[in-house]
Short mmCIF file of N, CA and C in Angstrom, two decimals:
data_model
loop_
_atom_site.label_atom_id
_atom_site.label_comp_id
_atom_site.label_asym_id
_atom_site.label_seq_id
_atom_site.Cartn_x
_atom_site.Cartn_y
_atom_site.Cartn_z
N UNK A 917 -71.08 -81.31 -70.62
CA UNK A 917 -70.35 -80.13 -70.20
C UNK A 917 -68.95 -80.54 -69.74
N UNK A 918 -67.99 -79.64 -69.94
CA UNK A 918 -66.61 -79.88 -69.51
C UNK A 918 -66.41 -79.31 -68.10
N UNK A 919 -65.24 -79.56 -67.51
CA UNK A 919 -64.93 -79.02 -66.18
C UNK A 919 -65.07 -77.50 -66.16
N UNK A 920 -64.61 -76.84 -67.22
CA UNK A 920 -64.71 -75.37 -67.29
C UNK A 920 -66.16 -74.90 -67.24
N UNK A 921 -67.08 -75.72 -67.76
CA UNK A 921 -68.49 -75.35 -67.77
C UNK A 921 -69.09 -75.36 -66.36
N UNK A 922 -68.44 -76.03 -65.42
CA UNK A 922 -68.94 -76.12 -64.06
C UNK A 922 -68.34 -75.07 -63.13
N UNK A 923 -67.53 -74.18 -63.68
CA UNK A 923 -66.91 -73.12 -62.88
C UNK A 923 -67.94 -72.01 -62.65
N UNK A 924 -68.21 -71.73 -61.38
CA UNK A 924 -69.13 -70.66 -61.00
C UNK A 924 -68.36 -69.34 -61.02
N UNK A 925 -68.87 -68.37 -61.79
CA UNK A 925 -68.21 -67.07 -61.89
C UNK A 925 -69.09 -66.01 -61.21
N UNK A 926 -68.66 -65.53 -60.03
CA UNK A 926 -69.47 -64.54 -59.32
C UNK A 926 -69.81 -63.33 -60.19
N UNK A 927 -71.07 -62.90 -60.09
CA UNK A 927 -71.53 -61.73 -60.84
C UNK A 927 -71.81 -61.99 -62.30
N UNK A 928 -71.46 -63.19 -62.79
CA UNK A 928 -71.61 -63.51 -64.22
C UNK A 928 -72.53 -64.70 -64.44
N UNK A 929 -72.21 -65.86 -63.85
CA UNK A 929 -73.00 -67.08 -64.05
C UNK A 929 -72.10 -68.29 -64.10
N UNK A 930 -72.29 -69.14 -65.10
CA UNK A 930 -71.43 -70.30 -65.32
C UNK A 930 -71.55 -70.70 -66.79
N UNK A 931 -70.50 -71.31 -67.31
CA UNK A 931 -70.48 -71.75 -68.71
C UNK A 931 -70.99 -70.62 -69.60
N UNK A 932 -71.99 -70.91 -70.42
CA UNK A 932 -72.57 -69.88 -71.29
C UNK A 932 -73.81 -69.25 -70.68
N UNK A 933 -74.15 -69.65 -69.46
CA UNK A 933 -75.32 -69.11 -68.75
C UNK A 933 -74.89 -67.84 -68.03
N UNK A 934 -75.49 -66.71 -68.43
CA UNK A 934 -75.12 -65.41 -67.89
C UNK A 934 -76.33 -64.67 -67.35
N UNK A 935 -76.08 -63.90 -66.27
CA UNK A 935 -77.15 -63.06 -65.75
C UNK A 935 -77.62 -62.10 -66.83
N UNK A 936 -78.92 -61.86 -66.84
CA UNK A 936 -79.51 -60.96 -67.83
C UNK A 936 -80.15 -61.70 -69.00
N UNK A 937 -79.87 -63.01 -69.13
CA UNK A 937 -80.48 -63.79 -70.22
C UNK A 937 -81.99 -63.86 -70.02
N UNK A 938 -82.68 -64.10 -71.10
CA UNK A 938 -84.12 -64.35 -71.06
C UNK A 938 -84.35 -65.86 -70.94
N UNK A 939 -85.53 -66.23 -70.45
CA UNK A 939 -85.87 -67.64 -70.25
C UNK A 939 -85.72 -68.44 -71.55
N UNK A 940 -86.18 -67.88 -72.65
CA UNK A 940 -86.11 -68.58 -73.94
C UNK A 940 -84.67 -68.83 -74.36
N UNK A 941 -83.79 -67.86 -74.11
CA UNK A 941 -82.38 -68.03 -74.43
C UNK A 941 -81.78 -69.17 -73.62
N UNK A 942 -82.12 -69.21 -72.34
CA UNK A 942 -81.56 -70.25 -71.48
C UNK A 942 -82.05 -71.63 -71.89
N UNK A 943 -83.33 -71.75 -72.20
CA UNK A 943 -83.87 -73.05 -72.63
C UNK A 943 -83.23 -73.49 -73.94
N UNK A 944 -82.99 -72.55 -74.84
CA UNK A 944 -82.33 -72.88 -76.10
C UNK A 944 -80.91 -73.41 -75.84
N UNK A 945 -80.25 -72.82 -74.86
CA UNK A 945 -78.88 -73.20 -74.52
C UNK A 945 -78.80 -74.50 -73.72
N UNK A 946 -79.68 -74.66 -72.72
CA UNK A 946 -79.58 -75.78 -71.78
C UNK A 946 -80.63 -76.87 -71.99
N UNK A 947 -81.59 -76.63 -72.88
CA UNK A 947 -82.66 -77.61 -73.09
C UNK A 947 -83.81 -77.37 -72.13
N UNK A 948 -84.84 -78.19 -72.25
CA UNK A 948 -86.02 -78.06 -71.40
C UNK A 948 -85.68 -78.40 -69.95
N UNK A 949 -86.16 -77.59 -69.01
CA UNK A 949 -85.92 -77.89 -67.60
C UNK A 949 -86.78 -79.06 -67.14
N UNK A 950 -86.43 -79.63 -65.98
CA UNK A 950 -87.21 -80.71 -65.39
C UNK A 950 -88.54 -80.19 -64.85
N UNK A 951 -88.53 -78.91 -64.43
CA UNK A 951 -89.74 -78.31 -63.86
C UNK A 951 -89.67 -76.79 -64.05
N UNK A 952 -90.84 -76.17 -64.24
CA UNK A 952 -90.93 -74.72 -64.32
C UNK A 952 -91.95 -74.26 -63.29
N UNK A 953 -91.56 -73.30 -62.48
CA UNK A 953 -92.46 -72.70 -61.51
C UNK A 953 -92.71 -71.26 -61.97
N UNK A 954 -93.91 -71.01 -62.48
CA UNK A 954 -94.25 -69.70 -63.06
C UNK A 954 -94.73 -68.73 -61.99
N UNK A 955 -94.22 -67.52 -62.03
CA UNK A 955 -94.67 -66.41 -61.20
C UNK A 955 -94.85 -66.75 -59.72
N UNK A 956 -93.86 -67.41 -59.15
CA UNK A 956 -93.87 -67.70 -57.72
C UNK A 956 -93.63 -66.40 -56.96
N UNK A 957 -94.28 -66.26 -55.82
CA UNK A 957 -94.09 -65.06 -55.00
C UNK A 957 -92.92 -65.30 -54.06
N UNK A 958 -91.83 -64.55 -54.26
CA UNK A 958 -90.62 -64.75 -53.47
C UNK A 958 -90.21 -63.54 -52.67
N UNK A 959 -91.11 -62.60 -52.48
CA UNK A 959 -90.72 -61.41 -51.74
C UNK A 959 -91.77 -60.98 -50.76
N UNK A 960 -91.59 -59.78 -50.25
CA UNK A 960 -92.51 -59.22 -49.27
C UNK A 960 -93.79 -58.70 -49.92
N UNK A 961 -93.70 -58.31 -51.17
CA UNK A 961 -94.84 -57.73 -51.87
C UNK A 961 -95.46 -58.77 -52.81
N UNK A 962 -96.78 -58.69 -53.03
CA UNK A 962 -97.41 -59.61 -53.98
C UNK A 962 -96.87 -59.44 -55.41
N UNK A 963 -96.22 -58.30 -55.67
CA UNK A 963 -95.64 -58.06 -57.00
C UNK A 963 -94.26 -58.66 -57.15
N UNK A 964 -93.67 -59.19 -56.07
CA UNK A 964 -92.34 -59.80 -56.12
C UNK A 964 -92.46 -61.20 -56.70
N UNK A 965 -92.49 -61.28 -58.01
CA UNK A 965 -92.70 -62.55 -58.69
C UNK A 965 -91.44 -62.97 -59.44
N UNK A 966 -91.22 -64.28 -59.45
CA UNK A 966 -90.13 -64.85 -60.23
C UNK A 966 -90.62 -66.11 -60.92
N UNK A 967 -89.98 -66.43 -62.03
CA UNK A 967 -90.18 -67.71 -62.69
C UNK A 967 -88.89 -68.50 -62.50
N UNK A 968 -89.03 -69.73 -62.01
CA UNK A 968 -87.87 -70.57 -61.71
C UNK A 968 -87.86 -71.78 -62.63
N UNK A 969 -86.71 -72.04 -63.25
CA UNK A 969 -86.50 -73.24 -64.05
C UNK A 969 -85.59 -74.16 -63.26
N UNK A 970 -86.05 -75.39 -63.05
CA UNK A 970 -85.27 -76.38 -62.30
C UNK A 970 -84.64 -77.39 -63.26
N UNK A 971 -83.33 -77.49 -63.21
CA UNK A 971 -82.58 -78.49 -63.96
C UNK A 971 -82.04 -79.47 -62.93
N UNK A 972 -82.94 -80.28 -62.37
CA UNK A 972 -82.59 -81.18 -61.27
C UNK A 972 -81.49 -82.16 -61.65
N UNK A 973 -81.56 -82.72 -62.84
CA UNK A 973 -80.54 -83.71 -63.24
C UNK A 973 -79.17 -83.07 -63.40
N UNK A 974 -79.14 -81.77 -63.71
CA UNK A 974 -77.87 -81.07 -63.85
C UNK A 974 -77.42 -80.40 -62.56
N UNK A 975 -78.31 -80.34 -61.57
CA UNK A 975 -77.94 -79.81 -60.26
C UNK A 975 -77.98 -78.31 -60.10
N UNK A 976 -78.85 -77.63 -60.86
CA UNK A 976 -78.97 -76.19 -60.68
C UNK A 976 -80.38 -75.72 -61.01
N UNK A 977 -80.69 -74.51 -60.55
CA UNK A 977 -81.95 -73.86 -60.92
C UNK A 977 -81.64 -72.39 -61.19
N UNK A 978 -82.51 -71.76 -61.98
CA UNK A 978 -82.33 -70.36 -62.36
C UNK A 978 -83.63 -69.61 -62.14
N UNK A 979 -83.51 -68.34 -61.73
CA UNK A 979 -84.69 -67.52 -61.46
C UNK A 979 -84.69 -66.28 -62.33
N UNK A 980 -85.86 -65.97 -62.84
CA UNK A 980 -86.08 -64.81 -63.70
C UNK A 980 -87.05 -63.88 -62.98
N UNK A 981 -86.60 -62.67 -62.67
CA UNK A 981 -87.34 -61.74 -61.82
C UNK A 981 -88.25 -60.83 -62.64
N UNK A 982 -89.52 -60.78 -62.25
CA UNK A 982 -90.49 -59.92 -62.94
C UNK A 982 -90.04 -58.46 -62.91
N UNK A 983 -89.52 -58.01 -61.76
CA UNK A 983 -89.10 -56.63 -61.61
C UNK A 983 -87.99 -56.26 -62.60
N UNK A 984 -87.23 -57.25 -63.02
CA UNK A 984 -86.15 -57.02 -64.00
C UNK A 984 -86.56 -57.49 -65.40
N UNK A 985 -87.85 -57.43 -65.67
CA UNK A 985 -88.41 -57.82 -66.98
C UNK A 985 -88.09 -59.28 -67.32
N UNK A 986 -88.15 -60.12 -66.29
CA UNK A 986 -87.92 -61.56 -66.41
C UNK A 986 -86.57 -61.90 -67.03
N UNK A 987 -85.55 -61.18 -66.60
CA UNK A 987 -84.18 -61.54 -66.96
C UNK A 987 -83.61 -62.41 -65.84
N UNK A 988 -82.60 -63.21 -66.16
CA UNK A 988 -81.98 -64.12 -65.20
C UNK A 988 -81.29 -63.31 -64.09
N UNK A 989 -81.75 -63.53 -62.84
CA UNK A 989 -81.22 -62.75 -61.72
C UNK A 989 -80.65 -63.61 -60.59
N UNK A 990 -80.83 -64.93 -60.66
CA UNK A 990 -80.31 -65.77 -59.59
C UNK A 990 -80.07 -67.19 -60.10
N UNK A 991 -78.97 -67.78 -59.65
CA UNK A 991 -78.66 -69.17 -59.97
C UNK A 991 -78.35 -69.89 -58.66
N UNK A 992 -78.94 -71.07 -58.47
CA UNK A 992 -78.67 -71.90 -57.30
C UNK A 992 -78.06 -73.21 -57.77
N UNK A 993 -76.95 -73.58 -57.15
CA UNK A 993 -76.22 -74.80 -57.50
C UNK A 993 -76.37 -75.81 -56.37
N UNK A 994 -76.72 -77.05 -56.71
CA UNK A 994 -76.90 -78.09 -55.70
C UNK A 994 -76.17 -79.37 -56.06
N UNK A 995 -75.22 -79.28 -56.98
CA UNK A 995 -74.42 -80.44 -57.39
C UNK A 995 -72.95 -80.17 -57.06
N UNK A 996 -72.24 -81.20 -56.60
CA UNK A 996 -70.83 -81.03 -56.29
C UNK A 996 -69.95 -80.95 -57.53
N UNK A 997 -70.55 -81.01 -58.71
CA UNK A 997 -69.79 -80.80 -59.94
C UNK A 997 -69.43 -79.33 -60.12
N UNK A 998 -70.30 -78.43 -59.62
CA UNK A 998 -70.06 -77.00 -59.75
C UNK A 998 -69.06 -76.55 -58.70
N UNK A 999 -68.13 -75.68 -59.11
CA UNK A 999 -67.07 -75.24 -58.21
C UNK A 999 -67.00 -73.72 -58.20
N UNK A 1000 -67.05 -73.16 -56.99
CA UNK A 1000 -66.87 -71.73 -56.78
C UNK A 1000 -65.39 -71.49 -56.53
N UNK A 1001 -64.98 -70.28 -56.56
CA UNK A 1001 -63.57 -69.91 -56.41
C UNK A 1001 -62.85 -70.70 -55.31
N UNK A 1002 -61.63 -71.07 -55.62
CA UNK A 1002 -60.73 -71.73 -54.66
C UNK A 1002 -61.22 -73.12 -54.25
N UNK A 1003 -62.13 -73.72 -55.03
CA UNK A 1003 -62.52 -75.10 -54.79
C UNK A 1003 -63.73 -75.31 -53.89
N UNK A 1004 -64.53 -74.28 -53.64
CA UNK A 1004 -65.73 -74.43 -52.81
C UNK A 1004 -66.78 -75.20 -53.60
N UNK A 1005 -67.33 -76.27 -52.97
CA UNK A 1005 -68.37 -77.05 -53.65
C UNK A 1005 -69.30 -77.72 -52.64
N UNK A 1006 -70.42 -78.17 -53.13
CA UNK A 1006 -71.45 -78.82 -52.33
C UNK A 1006 -70.83 -80.02 -51.60
N UNK A 1007 -71.22 -80.19 -50.33
CA UNK A 1007 -70.74 -81.31 -49.53
C UNK A 1007 -69.65 -80.94 -48.55
N UNK A 1008 -69.08 -79.73 -48.69
CA UNK A 1008 -68.04 -79.31 -47.76
C UNK A 1008 -68.65 -78.84 -46.44
N UNK A 1009 -67.82 -78.84 -45.41
CA UNK A 1009 -68.25 -78.32 -44.12
C UNK A 1009 -68.20 -76.79 -44.14
N UNK A 1010 -68.84 -76.18 -43.15
CA UNK A 1010 -68.81 -74.72 -43.02
C UNK A 1010 -67.36 -74.26 -42.96
N UNK A 1011 -66.56 -74.91 -42.14
CA UNK A 1011 -65.16 -74.52 -41.95
C UNK A 1011 -64.38 -74.60 -43.25
N UNK A 1012 -64.55 -75.70 -44.00
CA UNK A 1012 -63.82 -75.87 -45.27
C UNK A 1012 -64.19 -74.76 -46.26
N UNK A 1013 -65.48 -74.56 -46.48
CA UNK A 1013 -65.93 -73.61 -47.48
C UNK A 1013 -65.54 -72.18 -47.12
N UNK A 1014 -65.78 -71.78 -45.87
CA UNK A 1014 -65.46 -70.40 -45.46
C UNK A 1014 -63.96 -70.14 -45.49
N UNK A 1015 -63.18 -71.14 -45.12
CA UNK A 1015 -61.72 -71.00 -45.15
C UNK A 1015 -61.22 -70.80 -46.58
N UNK A 1016 -61.76 -71.56 -47.52
CA UNK A 1016 -61.35 -71.43 -48.92
C UNK A 1016 -61.70 -70.04 -49.47
N UNK A 1017 -62.86 -69.51 -49.11
CA UNK A 1017 -63.24 -68.18 -49.60
C UNK A 1017 -62.42 -67.08 -48.92
N UNK A 1018 -62.08 -67.30 -47.65
CA UNK A 1018 -61.22 -66.33 -46.97
C UNK A 1018 -59.85 -66.28 -47.65
N UNK A 1019 -59.33 -67.45 -48.01
CA UNK A 1019 -58.03 -67.51 -48.71
C UNK A 1019 -58.12 -66.87 -50.09
N UNK A 1020 -59.32 -66.86 -50.69
CA UNK A 1020 -59.51 -66.23 -52.00
C UNK A 1020 -59.73 -64.73 -51.87
N UNK A 1021 -59.71 -64.21 -50.63
CA UNK A 1021 -59.81 -62.78 -50.42
C UNK A 1021 -61.22 -62.25 -50.19
N UNK A 1022 -62.16 -63.14 -49.95
CA UNK A 1022 -63.54 -62.71 -49.68
C UNK A 1022 -63.63 -62.04 -48.32
N UNK A 1023 -64.54 -61.05 -48.22
CA UNK A 1023 -64.77 -60.38 -46.95
C UNK A 1023 -65.48 -61.32 -45.98
N UNK A 1024 -65.59 -60.92 -44.74
CA UNK A 1024 -66.28 -61.71 -43.72
C UNK A 1024 -67.77 -61.80 -44.09
N UNK A 1025 -68.35 -63.01 -44.13
CA UNK A 1025 -69.76 -63.12 -44.49
C UNK A 1025 -70.67 -62.77 -43.31
N UNK A 1026 -71.91 -62.41 -43.63
CA UNK A 1026 -72.91 -62.27 -42.57
C UNK A 1026 -73.60 -63.62 -42.42
N UNK A 1027 -73.99 -63.94 -41.20
CA UNK A 1027 -74.60 -65.24 -40.91
C UNK A 1027 -76.05 -65.06 -40.53
N UNK A 1028 -76.91 -65.86 -41.15
CA UNK A 1028 -78.32 -65.91 -40.77
C UNK A 1028 -78.62 -67.34 -40.34
N UNK A 1029 -79.01 -67.48 -39.08
CA UNK A 1029 -79.35 -68.80 -38.55
C UNK A 1029 -80.84 -69.03 -38.77
N UNK A 1030 -81.16 -70.03 -39.57
CA UNK A 1030 -82.55 -70.31 -39.94
C UNK A 1030 -83.04 -71.61 -39.34
N UNK A 1031 -82.51 -71.97 -38.19
CA UNK A 1031 -82.85 -73.25 -37.57
C UNK A 1031 -84.37 -73.39 -37.45
N UNK A 1032 -84.89 -74.46 -38.03
CA UNK A 1032 -86.31 -74.78 -37.96
C UNK A 1032 -87.19 -73.99 -38.91
N UNK A 1033 -86.65 -72.97 -39.59
CA UNK A 1033 -87.46 -72.16 -40.50
C UNK A 1033 -87.65 -72.82 -41.86
N UNK A 1034 -86.63 -73.51 -42.34
CA UNK A 1034 -86.71 -74.17 -43.64
C UNK A 1034 -87.47 -75.48 -43.50
N UNK A 1035 -87.12 -76.24 -42.49
CA UNK A 1035 -87.77 -77.51 -42.17
C UNK A 1035 -87.64 -77.69 -40.66
N UNK A 1036 -88.65 -78.22 -40.01
CA UNK A 1036 -88.64 -78.29 -38.55
C UNK A 1036 -87.41 -78.96 -37.93
N UNK A 1037 -86.84 -79.94 -38.60
CA UNK A 1037 -85.71 -80.68 -38.03
C UNK A 1037 -84.35 -80.22 -38.55
N UNK A 1038 -84.35 -79.24 -39.45
CA UNK A 1038 -83.10 -78.79 -40.04
C UNK A 1038 -82.40 -77.75 -39.17
N UNK A 1039 -81.09 -77.81 -39.22
CA UNK A 1039 -80.25 -76.79 -38.62
C UNK A 1039 -79.63 -76.04 -39.79
N UNK A 1040 -80.35 -75.05 -40.33
CA UNK A 1040 -79.95 -74.36 -41.55
C UNK A 1040 -79.31 -73.02 -41.23
N UNK A 1041 -78.17 -72.75 -41.88
CA UNK A 1041 -77.49 -71.47 -41.77
C UNK A 1041 -77.19 -70.96 -43.17
N UNK A 1042 -77.29 -69.64 -43.32
CA UNK A 1042 -76.97 -69.00 -44.60
C UNK A 1042 -75.86 -67.99 -44.36
N UNK A 1043 -74.75 -68.16 -45.07
CA UNK A 1043 -73.63 -67.22 -45.01
C UNK A 1043 -73.65 -66.40 -46.29
N UNK A 1044 -73.78 -65.07 -46.14
CA UNK A 1044 -73.91 -64.20 -47.30
C UNK A 1044 -72.70 -63.30 -47.45
N UNK A 1045 -72.18 -63.26 -48.66
CA UNK A 1045 -71.09 -62.37 -49.04
C UNK A 1045 -71.71 -61.28 -49.91
N UNK A 1046 -72.11 -60.18 -49.26
CA UNK A 1046 -72.82 -59.10 -49.96
C UNK A 1046 -72.03 -58.55 -51.14
N UNK A 1047 -70.75 -58.35 -50.93
CA UNK A 1047 -69.90 -57.76 -51.96
C UNK A 1047 -69.91 -58.59 -53.26
N UNK A 1048 -70.01 -59.90 -53.12
CA UNK A 1048 -70.00 -60.81 -54.28
C UNK A 1048 -71.40 -61.30 -54.67
N UNK A 1049 -72.43 -60.96 -53.86
CA UNK A 1049 -73.81 -61.41 -54.08
C UNK A 1049 -73.87 -62.94 -54.13
N UNK A 1050 -73.27 -63.55 -53.10
CA UNK A 1050 -73.22 -65.01 -52.98
C UNK A 1050 -73.74 -65.40 -51.60
N UNK A 1051 -74.59 -66.43 -51.56
CA UNK A 1051 -75.02 -67.00 -50.30
C UNK A 1051 -74.74 -68.49 -50.31
N UNK A 1052 -74.13 -68.98 -49.23
CA UNK A 1052 -73.88 -70.40 -49.05
C UNK A 1052 -74.87 -70.92 -48.02
N UNK A 1053 -75.64 -71.95 -48.38
CA UNK A 1053 -76.66 -72.54 -47.51
C UNK A 1053 -76.15 -73.86 -46.95
N UNK A 1054 -76.12 -73.96 -45.63
CA UNK A 1054 -75.65 -75.16 -44.95
C UNK A 1054 -76.78 -75.78 -44.14
N UNK A 1055 -76.91 -77.09 -44.21
CA UNK A 1055 -77.80 -77.85 -43.33
C UNK A 1055 -76.91 -78.73 -42.47
N UNK A 1056 -77.07 -78.63 -41.17
CA UNK A 1056 -76.27 -79.42 -40.23
C UNK A 1056 -74.78 -79.32 -40.53
N UNK A 1057 -74.33 -78.11 -40.91
CA UNK A 1057 -72.91 -77.85 -41.13
C UNK A 1057 -72.35 -78.30 -42.46
N UNK A 1058 -73.20 -78.78 -43.38
CA UNK A 1058 -72.75 -79.26 -44.69
C UNK A 1058 -73.35 -78.37 -45.79
N UNK A 1059 -72.50 -77.92 -46.71
CA UNK A 1059 -72.94 -77.04 -47.79
C UNK A 1059 -73.91 -77.77 -48.72
N UNK A 1060 -75.13 -77.22 -48.84
CA UNK A 1060 -76.19 -77.81 -49.67
C UNK A 1060 -76.44 -77.02 -50.94
N UNK A 1061 -76.31 -75.68 -50.86
CA UNK A 1061 -76.63 -74.83 -52.01
C UNK A 1061 -75.69 -73.64 -52.05
N UNK A 1062 -75.20 -73.34 -53.26
CA UNK A 1062 -74.45 -72.12 -53.53
C UNK A 1062 -75.37 -71.27 -54.40
N UNK A 1063 -75.71 -70.08 -53.92
CA UNK A 1063 -76.65 -69.21 -54.62
C UNK A 1063 -75.91 -67.93 -55.01
N UNK A 1064 -75.99 -67.57 -56.29
CA UNK A 1064 -75.31 -66.36 -56.74
C UNK A 1064 -76.27 -65.46 -57.50
N UNK A 1065 -75.92 -64.18 -57.51
CA UNK A 1065 -76.69 -63.19 -58.27
C UNK A 1065 -75.73 -62.24 -58.97
N UNK A 1066 -76.25 -61.34 -59.78
CA UNK A 1066 -75.39 -60.39 -60.49
C UNK A 1066 -74.83 -59.34 -59.53
N UNK A 1067 -73.82 -58.64 -59.97
CA UNK A 1067 -73.30 -57.50 -59.21
C UNK A 1067 -74.23 -56.31 -59.44
N UNK A 1068 -74.13 -55.32 -58.57
CA UNK A 1068 -74.98 -54.13 -58.64
C UNK A 1068 -74.11 -52.88 -58.67
N UNK A 1069 -74.54 -51.89 -59.48
CA UNK A 1069 -73.90 -50.57 -59.46
C UNK A 1069 -74.30 -49.84 -58.19
N UNK A 1070 -75.60 -49.91 -57.86
CA UNK A 1070 -76.16 -49.31 -56.65
C UNK A 1070 -77.38 -50.15 -56.28
N UNK A 1071 -78.15 -49.72 -55.30
CA UNK A 1071 -79.27 -50.54 -54.81
C UNK A 1071 -80.40 -50.69 -55.83
N UNK A 1072 -80.36 -49.92 -56.90
CA UNK A 1072 -81.43 -49.99 -57.91
C UNK A 1072 -80.98 -50.52 -59.26
N UNK A 1073 -79.66 -50.58 -59.51
CA UNK A 1073 -79.18 -50.85 -60.87
C UNK A 1073 -78.25 -52.06 -60.92
N UNK A 1074 -78.69 -53.09 -61.64
CA UNK A 1074 -77.87 -54.29 -61.82
C UNK A 1074 -76.77 -54.02 -62.85
N UNK A 1075 -75.59 -54.56 -62.57
CA UNK A 1075 -74.46 -54.49 -63.49
C UNK A 1075 -74.49 -55.80 -64.31
N UNK A 1076 -75.23 -55.79 -65.40
CA UNK A 1076 -75.36 -57.00 -66.21
C UNK A 1076 -74.03 -57.36 -66.85
N UNK A 1077 -73.63 -58.64 -66.83
CA UNK A 1077 -72.37 -59.03 -67.47
C UNK A 1077 -72.45 -58.86 -68.99
N UNK A 1078 -71.30 -58.67 -69.58
CA UNK A 1078 -71.23 -58.52 -71.05
C UNK A 1078 -71.23 -59.88 -71.71
#
């Protein structure tokens, strides 16, 4: 992949990986994942099922939501090769990442303190930018995961990228 392929595009995806793709399309494009987690329960209801493909060597994972007919609805980036707007990438401090997004015109994020919830010894915080459907996950003040989803027309309708 080239540098352009590592550019995270909010509401769309990255490279040729776009929200709304089917699992088979993604595998054809990116190859076989390192791991597949079928029908994991990720919500409050037993019907909240997703299939997750892990591309550990490439530093990302993708989720396909049952409620959306198993279309691609979430991408998580865990490699510093991937870059979000204005240079945000894995390994930065909370201050660095939030400052860069503020300079890019992002609204104030909401903060969820998950200390001890993810792992007993972790100091985990999640900063969410609802308008962009982006969450930045920090452990001990260092960015570990950039998680993005598609944009929405309203609370029921996803705005799938073209």
